Each structure stands twice: as structure tokens, then as C-alpha cells.
Coordinates of C-alpha atoms in Angstrom, one line a residue:
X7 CA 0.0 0.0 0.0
X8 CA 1.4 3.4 -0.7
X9 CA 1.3 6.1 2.0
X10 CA 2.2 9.6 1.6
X11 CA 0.0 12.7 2.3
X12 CA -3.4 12.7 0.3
X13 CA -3.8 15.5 -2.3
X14 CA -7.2 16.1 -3.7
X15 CA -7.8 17.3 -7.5
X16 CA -7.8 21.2 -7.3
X17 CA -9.1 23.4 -10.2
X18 CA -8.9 26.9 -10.0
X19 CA -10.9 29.3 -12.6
X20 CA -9.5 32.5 -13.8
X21 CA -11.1 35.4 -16.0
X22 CA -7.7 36.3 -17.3
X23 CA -5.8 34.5 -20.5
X24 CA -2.8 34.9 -18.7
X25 CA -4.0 32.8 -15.5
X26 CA -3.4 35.5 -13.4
X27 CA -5.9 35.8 -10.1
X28 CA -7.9 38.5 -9.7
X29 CA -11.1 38.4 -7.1
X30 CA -13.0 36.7 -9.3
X31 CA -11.1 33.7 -9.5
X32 CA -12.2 30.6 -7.9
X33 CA -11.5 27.0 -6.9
X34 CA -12.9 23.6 -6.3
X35 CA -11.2 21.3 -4.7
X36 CA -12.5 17.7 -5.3
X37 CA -14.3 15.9 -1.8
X38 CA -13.2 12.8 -3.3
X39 CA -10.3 12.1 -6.2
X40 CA -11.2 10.4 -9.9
X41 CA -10.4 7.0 -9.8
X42 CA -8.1 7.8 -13.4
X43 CA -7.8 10.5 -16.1
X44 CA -7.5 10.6 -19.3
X45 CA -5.2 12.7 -21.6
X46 CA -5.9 12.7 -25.4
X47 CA -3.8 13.8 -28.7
X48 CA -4.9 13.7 -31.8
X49 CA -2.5 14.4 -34.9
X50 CA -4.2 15.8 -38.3
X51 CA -3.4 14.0 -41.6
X52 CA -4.2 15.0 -45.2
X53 CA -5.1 11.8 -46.9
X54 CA -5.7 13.3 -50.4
X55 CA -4.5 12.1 -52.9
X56 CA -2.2 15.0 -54.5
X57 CA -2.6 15.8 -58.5
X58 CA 0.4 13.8 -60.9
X59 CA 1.0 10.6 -58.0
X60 CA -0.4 7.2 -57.6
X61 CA -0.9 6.9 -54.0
X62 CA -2.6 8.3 -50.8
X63 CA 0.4 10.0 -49.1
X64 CA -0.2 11.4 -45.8
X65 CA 0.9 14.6 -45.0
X66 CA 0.9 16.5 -41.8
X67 CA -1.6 19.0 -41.4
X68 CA -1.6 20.3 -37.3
X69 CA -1.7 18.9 -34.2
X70 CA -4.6 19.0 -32.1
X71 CA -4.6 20.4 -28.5
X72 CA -4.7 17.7 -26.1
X73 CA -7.6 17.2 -24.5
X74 CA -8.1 15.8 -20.6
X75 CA -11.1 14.0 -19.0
X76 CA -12.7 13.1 -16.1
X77 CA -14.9 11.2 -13.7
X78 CA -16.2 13.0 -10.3
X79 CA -18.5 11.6 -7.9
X80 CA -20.8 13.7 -5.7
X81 CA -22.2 11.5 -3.2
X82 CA -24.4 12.8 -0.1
X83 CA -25.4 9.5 1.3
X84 CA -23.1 9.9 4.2
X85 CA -20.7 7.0 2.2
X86 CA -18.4 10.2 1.2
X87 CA -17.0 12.9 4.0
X88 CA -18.4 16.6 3.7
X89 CA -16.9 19.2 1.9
X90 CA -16.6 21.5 5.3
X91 CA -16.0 19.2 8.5
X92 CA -18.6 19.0 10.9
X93 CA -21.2 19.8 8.2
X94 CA -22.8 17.1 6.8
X95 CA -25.5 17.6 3.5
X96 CA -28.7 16.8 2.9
X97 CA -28.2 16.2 -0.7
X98 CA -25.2 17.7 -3.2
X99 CA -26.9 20.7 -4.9
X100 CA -24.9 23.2 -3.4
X101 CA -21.6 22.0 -4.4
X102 CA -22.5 20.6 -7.5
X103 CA -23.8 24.3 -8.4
X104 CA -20.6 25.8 -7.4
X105 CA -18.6 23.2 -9.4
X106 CA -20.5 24.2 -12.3
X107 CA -19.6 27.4 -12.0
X108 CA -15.8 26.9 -11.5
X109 CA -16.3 25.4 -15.0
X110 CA -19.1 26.4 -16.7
X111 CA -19.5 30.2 -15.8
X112 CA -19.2 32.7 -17.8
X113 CA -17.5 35.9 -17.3
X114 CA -19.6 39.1 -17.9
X115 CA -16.0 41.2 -18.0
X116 CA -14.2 39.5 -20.8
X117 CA -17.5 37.5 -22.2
X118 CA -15.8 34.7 -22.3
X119 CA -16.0 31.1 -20.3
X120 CA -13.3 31.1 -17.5
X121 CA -9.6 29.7 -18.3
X122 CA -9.0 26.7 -15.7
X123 CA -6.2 25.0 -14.1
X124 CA -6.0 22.0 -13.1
X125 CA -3.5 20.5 -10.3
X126 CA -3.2 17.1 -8.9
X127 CA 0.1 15.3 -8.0
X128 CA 2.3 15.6 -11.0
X129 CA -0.4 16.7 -13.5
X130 CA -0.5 20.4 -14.2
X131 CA -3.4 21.2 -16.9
X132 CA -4.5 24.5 -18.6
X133 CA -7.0 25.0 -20.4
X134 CA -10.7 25.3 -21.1
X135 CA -14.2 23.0 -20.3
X136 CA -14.8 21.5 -23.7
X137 CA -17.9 19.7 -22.1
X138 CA -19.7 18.5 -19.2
X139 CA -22.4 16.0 -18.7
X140 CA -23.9 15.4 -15.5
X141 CA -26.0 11.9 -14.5
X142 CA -28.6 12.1 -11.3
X143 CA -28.5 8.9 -9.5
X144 CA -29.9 8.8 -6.7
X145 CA -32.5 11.2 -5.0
X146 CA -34.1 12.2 -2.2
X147 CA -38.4 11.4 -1.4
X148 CA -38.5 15.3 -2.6
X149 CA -36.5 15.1 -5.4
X150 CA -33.1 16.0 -4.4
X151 CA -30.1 15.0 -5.4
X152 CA -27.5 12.3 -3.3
X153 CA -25.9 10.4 -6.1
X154 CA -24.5 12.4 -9.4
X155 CA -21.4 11.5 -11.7
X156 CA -20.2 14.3 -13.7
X157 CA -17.9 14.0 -16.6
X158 CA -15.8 16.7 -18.0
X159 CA -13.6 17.0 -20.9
X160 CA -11.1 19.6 -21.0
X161 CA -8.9 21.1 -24.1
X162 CA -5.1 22.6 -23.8
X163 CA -4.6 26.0 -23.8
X164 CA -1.5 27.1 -26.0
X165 CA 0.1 30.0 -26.7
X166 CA -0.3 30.7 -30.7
X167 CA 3.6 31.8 -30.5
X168 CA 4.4 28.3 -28.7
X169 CA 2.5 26.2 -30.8
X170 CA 4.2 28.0 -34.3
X171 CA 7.4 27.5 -32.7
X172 CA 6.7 24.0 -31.9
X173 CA 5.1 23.1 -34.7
X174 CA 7.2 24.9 -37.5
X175 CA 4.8 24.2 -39.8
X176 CA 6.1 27.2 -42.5
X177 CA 9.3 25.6 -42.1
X178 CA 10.4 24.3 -45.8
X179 CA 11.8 21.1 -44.0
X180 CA 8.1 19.8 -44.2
X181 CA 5.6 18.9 -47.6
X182 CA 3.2 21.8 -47.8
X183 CA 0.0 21.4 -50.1
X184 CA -1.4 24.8 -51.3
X185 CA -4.8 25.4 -53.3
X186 CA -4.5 27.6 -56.3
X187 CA -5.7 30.9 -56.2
X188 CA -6.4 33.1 -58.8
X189 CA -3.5 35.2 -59.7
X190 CA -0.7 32.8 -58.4
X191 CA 2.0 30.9 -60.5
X192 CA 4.8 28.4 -59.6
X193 CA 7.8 30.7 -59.1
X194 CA 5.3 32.7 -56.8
X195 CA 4.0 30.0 -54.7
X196 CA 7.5 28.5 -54.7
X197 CA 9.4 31.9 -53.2
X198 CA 6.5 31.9 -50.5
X199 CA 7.5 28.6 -49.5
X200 CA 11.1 27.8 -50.1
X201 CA 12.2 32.0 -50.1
X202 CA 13.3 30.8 -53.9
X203 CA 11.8 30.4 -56.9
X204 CA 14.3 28.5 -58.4
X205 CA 12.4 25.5 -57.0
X206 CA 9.4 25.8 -59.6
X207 CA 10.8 23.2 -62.2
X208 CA 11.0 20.6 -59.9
X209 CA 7.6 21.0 -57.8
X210 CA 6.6 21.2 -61.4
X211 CA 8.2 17.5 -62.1
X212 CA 6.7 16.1 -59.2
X213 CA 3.2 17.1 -59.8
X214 CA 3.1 16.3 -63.0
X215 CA 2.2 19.6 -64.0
X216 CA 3.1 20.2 -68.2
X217 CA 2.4 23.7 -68.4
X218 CA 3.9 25.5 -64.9
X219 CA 3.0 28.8 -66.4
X220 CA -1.0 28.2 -66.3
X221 CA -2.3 27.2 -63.1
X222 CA -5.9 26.5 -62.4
X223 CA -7.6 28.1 -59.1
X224 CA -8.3 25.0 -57.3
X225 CA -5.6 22.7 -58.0
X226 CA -3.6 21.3 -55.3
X227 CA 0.0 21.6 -55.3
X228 CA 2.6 19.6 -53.6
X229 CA 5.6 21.0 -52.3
X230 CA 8.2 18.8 -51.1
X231 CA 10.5 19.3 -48.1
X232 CA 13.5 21.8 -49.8
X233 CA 16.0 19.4 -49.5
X234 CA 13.9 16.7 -51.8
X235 CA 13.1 20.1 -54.0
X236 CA 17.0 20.1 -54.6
X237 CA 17.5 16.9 -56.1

């Protein structure tokens, strides 16, 4: 069995993008901690397949912001200890109101739902309530509640200058696919890309393209990492 001090699921609410606290901040601390969590990434492909080649080839597109979920447990049937010692409830609407509001309200300042952190042993999370569903288990003769799960999903917060710098995605290391617009032209397309030009007779070769010069609006173009453009 492993002992150690007992830390409980904390998530504070801010009104600020920066997560800086103001008075209007706020935090829930969990009466009792989610048996797991779950942290999802997801990774964007395009799958097309690109004009002049025989094959799907999937390129990278972005990468999603991870996403975090969980299971909390509101219990007032005495089985679970109350919030505030000495206090016991008569059912769990209180602080089941006040933990919507950690996650669900919305600021009248910034109009905007709150940012959120959330802490619990080596997990640091920031980010926003993507959604929440709560299920009503167990009630009292009157109708209130003693028994509700509730389980949130939550999506990463990133800097847009972090996530550029992490993903490098204008880099010309990496295949780019553009969409023709009206107006544009190899070279063009090619110096936006590469910062050269020079590259447009062999983006030309590999999409099969026999006329360079007269480029439909629409068509896809593939751009290869620059050092496959150099061969």
C-alpha cells in the first residue's frame, strides 16, 4: 500500500488568458479524487491524394490540443466525507452548483468562459471545459439529489507563438500542399515557401504539372521538403 499525504484534485478558474488571479477567480477542490484521467492527442493528416502521383500519401496537417477527461463523484449519502467538516449535507446541490460554476460560468467582464487550471500530483493542466455531462443517480423522497457523476472534458490551452514555434509548420523542412488561387503561378508559390523560386521546375516534375505557367484556381499543389526540391 502506498502512504504519503493525500492530495485532492484542485481546479482553480481564472477570467484572465494569462491565469493571473484576480477576485474573481475561484476553486474547487475535489471531496473525493477520480479514480483515473485521461489525456488525449490527436495528430491531423491530409489523406488526399495530391494531383500527378499514384498513391494516398499522408501529409501532416496540425496537431490538435490535447484534451483531458474526467470522472467526479458527488455522493451525499453519508458514504463520502463533507466538503466542510462537521457539516454534513442533505443532498449535493450546493456544491455541485458551485462546481459548475468553477467550470461552466461565464465571465460578464471578458464575455468569455473562465480559463481553468487544473492541479493534482504531477499533472499540471491548462485550459478550457470543452464539455460536461452530469448523471442524477440517486434522489431524495422530494427530489433532491444524493448520487450524481459528472464527466468533464477539458482542451489545452496554447500560446499561438508556442504552438508555431513547436510546430514549424512554414518551415520548408516539411511537404506543404497549397490550393491555387487566382493570380498565383509556380515561381510565386515557390518563393512563398522555399524563399526561392528557383524550385518551380521541380515542384513542377513532381506534380506532373506540363504547363507551370497556367495554373488552375483550385488545384492542389505539392511542395516537397526543400531538400527533396533540390535533387
Amino acid at each position: 500500500m502506498l502512504k504519503g499525504n493525500l492530495k485532492k484534485l484542485k481546479i482553480v478558474s481564472y477570467t484572465r488568458a494569462d491565469y493571473s488571479e484576480d477576485s474573481r477567480s475561484l476553486v474547487y477542490i475535489a471531496t473525493i479524487n477520480p479514480e483515473s484521467y485521461q489525456l488525449d492527442y490527436k495528430i491531423e493528416y491530409n489523406g488526399e491524394q495530391g494531383q500527378g502521383t499514384n498513391g494516398v500519401q499522408q501529409r501532416y496537417l496540425f496537431t490538435h490540443p490535447e484534451e483531458l477527461s474526467f470522472e467526479f463523484l458527488f455522493d451525499a449519502t453519508g458514504v463520502l466525507p463533507a466538503p466542510i467538516q462537521g457539516q454534513p449535507r442533505d443532498d449535493i446541490w450546493a456544491e455541485l452548483q458551485y462546481f459548475q460554476n468553477v467550470l461552466v460560468g461565464y465571465d460578464g467582464t471578458s464575455h468569455q468562459p473562465r480559463h481553468l487550471k487544473l492541479f493534482w500530483g504531477t499533472l499540471l493542466f491548462k485550459g478550457r471545459l470543452s464539455t460536461l455531462n452530469i448523471q442524477y443517480k440517486l434522489f431524495r423522497p422530494d427530489g433532491r439529489p444524493l448520487r450524481a457523476v459528472a464527466t468533464a472534458a477539458f482542451k489545452k490551452s496554447e500560446e499561438e507563438e508556442l504552438r508555431v514555434l513547436r510546430e514549424n509548420a512554414q518551415s520548408p523542412d516539411v511537404t506543404h500542399m497549397r490550393t491555387v488561387t487566382a493570380g498565383d503561378n509556380l515561381p510565386l508559390l515557390c518563393h512563398r515557401i522555399y524563399g526561392d523560386s528557383r524550385y518551380y521546375l521541380e515542384v513542377a516534375r513532381i506534380n506532373g504539372l506540363s504547363d507551370f505557367r497556367n495554373l488552375k484556381a483550385g488545384d492542389e499543389i505539392i511542395f516537397p521538403p526543400l531538400e527533396k526540391a533540390r535533387r
